Short mmCIF file of C-alpha atoms and ligand atoms in Angstrom, two decimals:
data_model
loop_
_atom_site.label_atom_id
_atom_site.label_comp_id
_atom_site.label_asym_id
_atom_site.label_seq_id
_atom_site.Cartn_x
_atom_site.Cartn_y
_atom_site.Cartn_z
CA UNK A 204 -22.68 -9.19 20.56
CA UNK A 205 -20.25 -7.87 18.04
CA UNK A 206 -20.17 -6.11 14.69
CA UNK A 207 -21.56 -8.63 12.19
CA UNK A 208 -21.41 -6.78 8.92
CA UNK A 209 -19.34 -3.92 7.60
CA UNK A 210 -19.29 -1.97 4.34
CA UNK A 211 -15.93 -1.12 2.77
CA UNK A 212 -15.92 1.75 0.29
CA UNK A 213 -13.12 1.76 -2.23
CA UNK A 214 -14.62 3.87 -4.97
CA UNK A 215 -11.77 3.96 -7.48
CA UNK A 216 -9.47 1.12 -6.42
CA UNK A 217 -11.04 -2.25 -7.17
CA UNK A 218 -9.59 -4.95 -4.90
CA UNK A 219 -9.73 -7.37 -7.83
CA UNK A 220 -7.37 -5.27 -9.99
CA UNK A 221 -3.82 -6.62 -10.24
CA UNK A 222 -1.52 -4.36 -8.18
CA UNK A 223 1.64 -2.82 -9.56
CA UNK A 224 0.18 -1.15 -12.64
CA UNK A 225 -2.02 1.82 -13.55
CA UNK A 226 -3.63 3.18 -10.41
CA UNK A 227 -3.54 -0.16 -8.62
CA UNK A 228 -1.11 -0.50 -5.74
CA UNK A 229 -0.87 -0.91 -2.00
CA UNK A 230 -4.41 0.29 -1.28
CA UNK A 231 -5.94 -2.44 -3.46
CA UNK A 232 -3.85 -5.03 -1.61
CA UNK A 233 -4.77 -3.57 1.78
CA UNK A 234 -8.53 -3.52 1.13
CA UNK A 235 -8.58 -7.06 -0.18
CA UNK A 236 -6.40 -8.54 2.57
CA UNK A 237 -8.04 -6.71 5.44
CA UNK A 238 -11.49 -7.75 4.21
CA UNK A 239 -10.32 -11.34 3.76
CA UNK A 240 -8.87 -11.47 7.28
CA UNK A 241 -12.03 -9.97 8.84
CA UNK A 242 -14.09 -12.42 6.76
CA UNK A 243 -12.01 -15.33 8.08
CA UNK A 244 -12.81 -14.16 11.59
CA UNK A 245 -16.53 -14.23 10.81
CA UNK A 246 -17.38 -10.64 9.90
CA UNK A 247 -19.36 -10.15 6.69
CA UNK A 248 -17.79 -7.56 4.46
CA UNK A 249 -19.28 -5.96 1.36
CA UNK A 250 -16.66 -4.07 -0.62
CA UNK A 251 -18.24 -1.40 -2.83
CA UNK A 252 -16.26 -0.20 -5.81
CA UNK A 253 -16.94 1.59 -9.06
CA UNK A 254 -17.85 -0.37 -12.15
CA UNK A 255 -14.78 -0.13 -14.37
CA UNK A 256 -13.61 -1.45 -17.71
CA UNK A 257 -13.20 -5.23 -17.70
CA UNK A 258 -15.79 -6.01 -14.99
CA UNK A 259 -17.49 -9.28 -15.75
CA UNK A 260 -19.40 -9.87 -12.52
CA UNK A 261 -21.44 -7.20 -10.84
CA UNK A 262 -21.16 -9.06 -7.52
CA UNK A 263 -18.28 -11.39 -6.83
CA UNK A 264 -17.60 -13.47 -3.74
CA UNK A 265 -13.86 -13.47 -3.12
CA UNK A 266 -13.60 -15.53 0.05
CA UNK A 267 -15.46 -16.54 3.19
CA UNK A 268 -17.94 -13.76 4.04
CA UNK A 269 -16.46 -11.27 1.57
CA UNK A 270 -17.99 -10.01 -1.64
CA UNK A 271 -17.12 -7.23 -4.04
CA UNK A 272 -20.03 -5.19 -5.41
CA UNK A 273 -19.47 -3.06 -8.51
CA UNK A 274 -21.75 -0.04 -8.82
CA UNK A 275 -22.22 2.29 -11.78
CA UNK A 276 -20.64 5.74 -11.49
CA UNK A 277 -19.46 7.48 -14.64
CA UNK A 278 -18.12 5.80 -17.75
CA UNK A 279 -16.26 2.55 -16.95
CA UNK A 280 -13.04 3.94 -18.44
CA UNK A 281 -13.34 7.41 -16.82
CA UNK A 282 -10.07 9.03 -15.71
CA UNK A 283 -9.32 9.21 -11.96
CA UNK A 284 -9.17 13.00 -12.15
CA UNK A 285 -12.77 13.15 -13.40
CA UNK A 286 -14.33 10.87 -10.81
CA UNK A 287 -15.19 13.40 -8.10
CA UNK A 288 -18.31 14.46 -10.04
CA UNK A 289 -19.63 10.88 -9.95
CA UNK A 290 -19.61 10.40 -6.19
CA UNK A 291 -23.34 11.26 -5.70
CA UNK A 292 -24.31 8.74 -8.39
CA UNK A 293 -22.26 6.05 -6.65
CA UNK A 294 -23.79 6.87 -3.29
CA UNK A 295 -27.28 6.68 -4.66
CA UNK A 296 -26.56 3.27 -6.31
CA UNK A 297 -25.10 2.06 -3.03
CA UNK A 298 -28.12 3.15 -1.00
CA UNK A 299 -30.49 1.50 -3.49
CA UNK A 300 -28.50 -1.74 -3.28
CA UNK A 301 -28.48 -1.66 0.51
CA UNK A 302 -32.20 -1.01 0.72
CA UNK A 303 -33.07 -3.64 -1.89
CA UNK A 304 -31.06 -6.26 -0.01
CA UNK A 305 -32.20 -5.07 3.43
CA UNK A 306 -28.59 -4.79 4.64
CA UNK A 307 -27.62 -3.28 7.97
CA UNK A 308 -24.00 -2.35 8.50
CA UNK A 309 -22.42 -2.13 11.94
CA UNK A 310 -19.59 -0.03 10.51
CA UNK A 311 -18.67 1.79 7.31
CA UNK A 312 -14.94 1.80 6.51
CA UNK A 313 -13.84 3.99 3.62
CA UNK A 314 -10.49 4.10 1.83
CA UNK A 315 -8.97 7.25 0.23
CA UNK A 316 -10.54 10.70 0.11
CA UNK A 317 -13.02 10.00 -2.72
CA UNK A 318 -14.44 7.03 -0.83
CA UNK A 319 -14.37 9.02 2.40
CA UNK A 320 -16.95 11.40 0.95
CA UNK A 321 -19.20 8.45 0.11
CA UNK A 322 -18.54 6.74 3.44
CA UNK A 323 -19.51 9.81 5.39
CA UNK A 324 -22.88 10.05 3.62
CA UNK A 325 -23.50 6.31 3.78
CA UNK A 326 -22.73 6.19 7.50
CA UNK A 327 -25.29 8.94 8.09
CA UNK A 328 -27.95 7.14 6.05
CA UNK A 329 -27.21 3.76 7.63
CA UNK A 330 -26.85 5.10 11.19
CA UNK A 331 -23.43 3.41 11.45
CA UNK A 332 -20.07 4.75 12.62
CA UNK A 333 -17.67 5.92 9.92
CA UNK A 334 -14.07 4.74 9.98
CA UNK A 335 -11.71 6.18 7.39
CA UNK A 336 -8.25 5.21 6.17
CA UNK A 337 -6.90 7.87 3.83
CA UNK A 338 -3.89 5.85 2.56
CA UNK A 339 -2.32 9.06 1.30
CA UNK A 340 -3.09 12.70 2.08
CA UNK A 341 -3.18 15.53 -0.44
CA UNK A 342 -1.16 17.98 1.68
CA UNK A 343 1.60 15.46 2.40
CA UNK A 344 1.82 14.37 -1.22
CA UNK A 345 2.22 17.92 -2.43
CA UNK A 346 4.82 18.69 0.24
CA UNK A 347 6.82 15.52 -0.47
CA UNK A 348 7.83 16.26 -4.00
CA UNK A 349 7.69 19.37 -6.14
CA UNK A 350 5.43 18.84 -9.13
CA UNK A 351 2.76 16.71 -7.42
CA UNK A 352 -0.62 18.25 -8.19
CA UNK A 353 -3.87 17.22 -6.56
CA UNK A 354 -7.46 18.25 -7.32
CA UNK A 355 -8.43 21.25 -5.23
CA UNK A 356 -11.41 19.43 -3.70
CA UNK A 357 -9.11 16.79 -2.21
CA UNK A 358 -7.69 18.58 0.82
CA UNK A 359 -11.05 20.19 1.51
CA UNK A 360 -12.85 16.82 1.57
CA UNK A 361 -10.04 15.36 3.68
CA UNK A 362 -10.41 18.17 6.24
CA UNK A 363 -14.20 17.82 6.34
CA UNK A 364 -14.06 14.07 6.82
CA UNK A 365 -11.36 14.37 9.50
CA UNK A 366 -13.76 16.63 11.39
CA UNK A 367 -16.82 14.43 10.98
CA UNK A 368 -15.59 10.79 10.93
CA UNK A 369 -15.92 8.71 14.08
CA UNK A 370 -12.48 7.15 13.71
CA UNK A 371 -9.48 7.92 11.53
CA UNK A 372 -6.95 5.18 10.92
CA UNK A 373 -3.33 6.29 10.58
CA UNK A 374 -0.58 3.87 9.54
CA UNK A 375 2.20 5.56 11.49
CA UNK A 376 2.87 8.24 14.11
CA UNK A 377 4.13 10.41 11.25
CA UNK A 378 0.77 10.22 9.48
CA UNK A 379 -1.14 10.87 12.70
CA UNK A 380 0.99 13.90 13.39
CA UNK A 381 0.33 15.23 9.87
CA UNK A 382 -3.41 14.75 10.32
CA UNK A 383 -3.37 16.77 13.51
CA UNK A 384 -0.97 19.42 12.26
CA UNK A 385 -2.18 19.93 8.70
CA UNK A 386 -5.87 19.11 9.05
CA UNK A 387 -6.57 19.89 12.72
CA UNK A 388 -7.83 16.34 13.30
CA UNK A 389 -8.67 15.63 16.96
CA UNK A 390 -5.80 13.39 18.18
CA UNK A 391 -8.14 11.20 20.25
CA UNK A 392 -10.05 10.25 17.11
CA UNK A 393 -6.95 8.99 15.31
CA UNK A 394 -6.00 5.34 15.89
CA UNK A 395 -2.69 3.83 14.85
CA UNK A 396 -3.37 0.57 13.04
CA UNK A 397 -0.54 -0.67 10.83
CA UNK A 398 -0.85 -2.33 7.47
CA UNK A 399 -0.30 -6.09 7.34
CA UNK A 400 1.38 -8.77 5.27
CA UNK A 401 0.35 -12.28 4.27
CA UNK A 402 3.00 -14.25 6.15
CA UNK A 403 2.18 -17.54 4.48
CA UNK A 404 2.78 -16.10 0.99
CA UNK A 405 5.60 -13.69 1.81
CA UNK A 406 8.10 -15.97 3.50
CA UNK A 407 11.77 -16.93 3.22
CA UNK A 408 12.56 -19.38 0.41
CA UNK A 409 15.81 -20.92 -0.74
CA UNK A 410 17.60 -18.18 -2.67
CA UNK A 411 19.44 -20.54 -5.02
CA UNK A 412 16.25 -22.28 -6.17
CA UNK A 413 14.25 -19.10 -6.68
CA UNK A 414 17.11 -17.61 -8.67
CA UNK A 415 17.21 -20.72 -10.82
CA UNK A 416 13.45 -20.42 -11.36
CA UNK A 417 13.84 -16.81 -12.44
CA UNK A 418 16.82 -17.61 -14.64
CA UNK A 419 19.21 -15.50 -12.55
CA UNK A 420 22.83 -16.19 -11.74
CA UNK A 421 25.01 -15.31 -8.78
CA UNK A 422 25.09 -11.52 -9.23
CA UNK A 423 24.18 -9.27 -6.33
CA UNK A 424 20.63 -8.11 -6.88
CA UNK A 425 19.06 -4.82 -5.82
CA UNK A 426 15.29 -5.02 -6.11
CA UNK A 427 12.69 -2.31 -6.51
CA UNK A 428 9.00 -3.23 -6.32
CA UNK A 429 6.11 -0.87 -7.00
CA UNK A 430 4.49 1.20 -9.65
CA UNK A 431 6.93 3.27 -11.63
CA UNK A 432 5.99 6.90 -10.97
CA UNK A 433 7.91 10.05 -9.97
CA UNK A 434 6.90 9.92 -6.27
CA UNK A 435 8.69 6.57 -5.96
CA UNK A 436 12.04 8.24 -6.69
CA UNK A 437 13.50 5.46 -8.84
CA UNK A 438 16.31 7.67 -10.10
CA UNK A 439 17.87 7.27 -6.66
CA UNK A 440 18.19 3.52 -7.23
CA UNK A 441 20.17 4.16 -10.43
CA UNK A 442 22.32 6.84 -8.80
CA UNK A 443 22.99 4.48 -5.90
CA UNK A 444 24.26 1.77 -8.26
CA UNK A 445 26.37 4.41 -10.00
CA UNK A 446 28.08 5.25 -6.70
CA UNK A 447 28.94 1.70 -5.75
CA UNK A 448 32.56 0.80 -6.09
CA UNK A 449 32.35 -2.88 -5.30
CA UNK A 450 34.27 -5.20 -7.57
CA UNK A 451 31.25 -7.22 -8.50
CA UNK A 452 28.62 -5.69 -10.68
CA UNK A 453 25.18 -5.36 -9.19
CA UNK A 454 22.01 -5.98 -11.09
CA UNK A 455 18.95 -3.77 -10.55
CA UNK A 456 15.56 -5.35 -11.01
CA UNK A 457 12.53 -3.09 -11.28
CA UNK A 458 9.24 -4.90 -10.73
CA UNK A 459 6.04 -3.00 -11.53
CA UNK A 460 4.62 -1.12 -14.48
CA UNK A 461 4.63 2.58 -15.28
CA UNK A 462 1.58 4.31 -13.85
CA UNK A 463 1.33 6.78 -16.78
CA UNK A 464 2.25 5.32 -20.15
CA UNK A 465 6.03 4.90 -20.17
CA UNK A 466 7.01 8.41 -19.16
CA UNK A 467 8.79 7.72 -15.88
CA UNK A 468 10.19 4.41 -17.09
CA UNK A 469 11.77 6.15 -20.11
CA UNK A 470 13.26 8.81 -17.85
CA UNK A 471 14.85 6.18 -15.59
CA UNK A 472 16.08 4.19 -18.59
CA UNK A 473 17.70 7.31 -20.00
CA UNK A 474 19.41 8.00 -16.67
CA UNK A 475 20.72 4.41 -16.55
CA UNK A 476 22.14 4.90 -20.02
CA UNK A 477 23.85 8.14 -19.04
CA UNK A 478 25.44 6.37 -16.04
CA UNK A 479 26.50 3.48 -18.25
CA UNK A 480 24.27 1.13 -16.27
CA UNK A 481 21.74 0.23 -18.92
CA UNK A 482 23.00 -3.36 -19.09
CA UNK A 483 22.64 -3.71 -15.31
CA UNK A 484 19.03 -2.64 -14.99
CA UNK A 485 16.09 -4.81 -15.92
CA UNK A 486 12.51 -3.62 -16.12
CA UNK A 487 10.56 -6.75 -15.36
CA UNK A 488 7.12 -5.12 -15.65
CA UNK A 489 4.11 -5.99 -13.54
CA UNK A 490 4.37 -9.32 -11.71
CA UNK A 491 1.46 -11.21 -10.25
CA UNK A 492 1.22 -10.50 -6.52
CA UNK A 493 1.49 -14.19 -5.61
CA UNK A 494 4.75 -14.47 -7.62
CA UNK A 495 6.46 -11.59 -5.85
CA UNK A 496 7.98 -13.68 -3.04
CA UNK A 497 10.26 -15.17 -5.71
CA UNK A 498 11.68 -11.73 -6.48
CA UNK A 499 12.04 -10.65 -2.86
CA UNK A 500 13.83 -13.92 -2.10
CA UNK A 501 16.08 -13.69 -5.13
CA UNK A 502 17.21 -10.20 -4.11
CA UNK A 503 20.07 -9.34 -1.76
CA UNK A 504 18.62 -5.97 -0.82
CA UNK A 505 15.27 -4.32 -1.48
CA UNK A 506 15.66 -0.60 -2.12
CA UNK A 507 12.73 1.72 -1.32
CA UNK A 508 13.78 5.16 -2.63
CA UNK A 509 10.36 6.89 -2.33
CA UNK A 510 9.86 10.58 -1.66
CA UNK A 511 6.96 9.49 0.52
CA UNK A 512 5.27 6.29 1.69
CA UNK A 513 2.32 6.49 4.06
CA UNK A 514 3.08 2.92 5.10
CA UNK A 515 5.67 1.14 2.96
CA UNK A 516 4.03 -2.19 2.16
CA UNK A 517 6.87 -3.23 -0.12
CA UNK A 518 9.40 -2.90 2.71
CA UNK A 519 7.22 -5.10 4.91
CA UNK A 520 6.77 -7.74 2.19
CA UNK A 521 10.52 -7.82 1.63
CA UNK A 522 11.21 -8.18 5.34
CA UNK A 523 8.64 -10.98 5.60
CA UNK A 524 10.70 -12.78 2.94
CA UNK A 525 13.85 -12.23 5.00
CA UNK A 526 15.42 -9.66 2.67
CA UNK A 527 16.95 -6.51 4.24
CA UNK A 528 15.68 -3.11 3.12
CA UNK A 529 17.48 0.15 2.43
CA UNK A 530 14.90 2.94 2.38
CA UNK A 531 14.38 6.64 2.64
CA UNK A 532 13.45 7.77 6.15
CA UNK A 533 10.00 9.04 5.19
CA UNK A 534 6.39 8.56 6.27
CA UNK A 535 5.64 5.12 7.67
CA UNK A 536 8.96 3.49 6.70
CA UNK A 537 10.66 4.12 10.08
CA UNK A 538 7.85 2.21 11.80
CA UNK A 539 8.62 -0.85 9.69
CA UNK A 540 12.37 -0.83 9.06
CA UNK A 541 14.53 -0.94 12.19
CA UNK A 542 17.62 1.03 11.23
CA UNK A 543 20.73 -1.09 11.66
CA UNK A 544 18.76 -4.26 12.44
CA UNK A 545 16.45 -5.07 9.55
CA UNK A 546 18.07 -2.75 7.03
CA UNK A 547 19.01 0.93 6.87
CA UNK A 548 17.05 4.18 6.74
CA UNK A 549 18.54 7.19 5.03
CA UNK A 550 17.47 10.69 5.97
CA UNK A 551 18.67 12.33 2.78
CA UNK A 552 18.20 11.34 -0.81
CA UNK A 553 21.93 10.98 -1.07
CA UNK A 554 23.23 8.27 -3.47
CA UNK A 555 26.59 7.96 -1.66
CA UNK A 556 24.85 7.18 1.63
CA UNK A 557 22.50 4.71 -0.03
CA UNK A 558 25.40 3.03 -1.82
CA UNK A 559 27.33 2.78 1.40
CA UNK A 560 24.46 1.02 3.17
CA UNK A 561 23.79 -1.34 0.30
CA UNK A 562 27.47 -2.24 0.10
CA UNK A 563 27.67 -2.94 3.81
CA UNK A 564 24.92 -5.52 3.42
CA UNK A 565 26.01 -7.19 0.21
CA UNK A 566 29.65 -7.40 1.20
CA UNK A 567 28.95 -9.39 4.34
CA UNK A 568 27.05 -12.67 4.16
CA UNK A 569 26.82 -12.69 7.95
CA UNK A 570 25.24 -9.23 8.12
CA UNK A 571 22.88 -9.97 5.26
CA UNK A 572 21.73 -13.15 6.93
CA UNK A 573 21.30 -11.72 10.42
CA UNK A 574 19.45 -8.68 9.08
CA UNK A 575 17.23 -10.96 7.00
CA UNK A 576 16.38 -13.05 10.04
CA UNK A 577 15.64 -10.00 12.15
CA UNK A 578 13.48 -8.65 9.32
CA UNK A 579 11.36 -11.79 9.18
CA UNK A 580 10.96 -11.80 12.97
CA UNK A 581 9.82 -8.19 12.88
CA UNK A 582 7.31 -8.92 10.08
CA UNK A 583 5.88 -11.86 12.00
CA UNK A 584 4.10 -9.50 14.37
CA UNK A 585 2.37 -7.81 11.43
CA UNK A 586 0.31 -10.60 9.87
CA UNK A 587 -3.18 -9.74 8.62
CA UNK A 588 -4.79 -11.80 11.32
CA UNK A 589 -3.35 -9.48 13.99
CA UNK A 590 -4.25 -6.36 12.06
CA UNK A 591 -7.84 -7.55 11.49
CA UNK A 592 -8.20 -8.27 15.21
CA UNK A 593 -7.19 -4.69 16.02
CA UNK A 594 -9.54 -3.30 13.38
CA UNK A 595 -12.45 -5.40 14.61
CA UNK A 596 -11.93 -3.93 18.07
CA UNK A 597 -11.93 -0.42 16.60
CA UNK A 598 -15.35 -1.04 15.02
CA UNK A 599 -16.67 -2.72 18.17
CA UNK A 600 -15.69 0.13 20.46
CA UNK A 601 -17.48 2.63 18.20
CA UNK A 602 -20.69 0.63 18.23
CA UNK A 603 -20.55 0.05 21.97
CA UNK A 604 -19.99 -3.67 21.41
CA UNK A 605 -17.48 -5.82 23.21
CA UNK A 606 -14.16 -6.25 21.43
CA UNK A 607 -13.79 -9.29 19.24
CA UNK A 608 -12.87 -12.56 20.87
CA UNK A 609 -11.41 -15.17 18.53
CA UNK A 610 -13.04 -17.92 20.57
CA UNK A 611 -16.46 -16.64 19.53
CA UNK A 612 -16.04 -17.74 15.93
N1 UDP B 779 2.87 -5.15 -6.53
C1 UDP B 779 2.51 -6.30 -7.22
N2 UDP B 779 3.06 -6.51 -8.45
C2 UDP B 779 3.94 -5.65 -9.03
C3 UDP B 779 4.32 -4.49 -8.31
C4 UDP B 779 3.75 -4.27 -7.07
O1 UDP B 779 1.73 -7.12 -6.73
O2 UDP B 779 4.38 -5.90 -10.13
C5 UDP B 779 2.27 -4.90 -5.21
C6 UDP B 779 3.29 -4.96 -4.08
O3 UDP B 779 3.50 -6.28 -3.69
C7 UDP B 779 2.61 -4.13 -3.01
C8 UDP B 779 1.82 -3.10 -3.84
O4 UDP B 779 1.74 -3.60 -5.16
O5 UDP B 779 1.74 -4.92 -2.25
C9 UDP B 779 2.48 -1.75 -3.86
O6 UDP B 779 2.47 -1.24 -2.59
P1 UDP B 779 2.85 0.27 -2.28
O7 UDP B 779 2.46 0.56 -0.90
O8 UDP B 779 4.22 0.53 -2.76
O9 UDP B 779 1.78 0.90 -3.23
P2 UDP B 779 1.51 2.21 -3.96
O10 UDP B 779 2.21 3.33 -3.28
O11 UDP B 779 1.97 1.95 -5.37
O12 UDP B 779 0.05 2.28 -3.85
#
């Protein structure tokens, strides 16, 4: 006996939305990939998300055993900041759907604090254990960078769910520690389950051919991937390039769209202009997720300058492609990047230190290659199949079932 069906709640982040723009990022990728990997192993997953602008199908099957169900809650184009008020409506739609279809869930897994509220209520109604992945936490976000403002309900809901959930998933020891310290979560309820990467999509490719495909020449390329928003600290990428004194010019490529109009993008563009680097930076815009391996492979170094990353999916994707990473030593990044082996971690947001690390890599083909190989090897242990196996066991233990055995399916 094992858990046969689970409900995923991802209230505001539809797994069908293209990541790298608006509010769509790592969480959308995580929900979709984890569900797909559990589905491949034979678990049935219903992903419940809010009906939003552009939805054509109320229910959509997205792979073996996985479907996405859109439920009404507020106006389709409602702003994220106004969604808290619509949680009860979403819950009631979800319960009606479940009852109408006669569905029994062995586990409820919610994602982000808004969904956690729904998940907690659903788990009670369905008599199933509640597993929650917060993805980011209000307290940490506000501490990471001055100017981050979160709705006042957020930290309160997070604390309540930490107290009542059956299992809390943390991506890194840092996040677990913050849950215990800032929210008084019981340490024995917090499980460390990392994020994963699709190793068949994100893999090393021939750099010359991908560069030719992207119309790039032999310049050294520093890549940034992710939404463009203040918490990602993109100014540090520009300041890093400004500090580099290598003979060859580097080119910065920024992949991802601005999360709020063009505000942050304009700020970074202005900075590049002031540093006389405007000809060396290219804002590529949002790129389809399946096309990203081309960019990671074309790059010499992937720079992750974030003020905070609860996991650091971009660093893992880059490593899976065999491209070394230079990143800030924050949040989950130290659990992914092995300092000195798969890239470098920098404790301070100091452009000189970043520039120094980037230059070490790009000035030595041997180092770049050996770091790239070590990076891929490290990523190989973090495929979605492994992560889904661990998650299945988490559900099974909570329901008193035996852990999942791949031979069963
Ligand atoms: N991404 C993408 N296209 C883009 C930019 C980003 O598919 O143009 C993906 C990227 O591959 C990664 C996710 O969006 O999987 C961003 O992950 P991160 O953890 O940085 O997310 P965030 O903090 O933005 O939620």
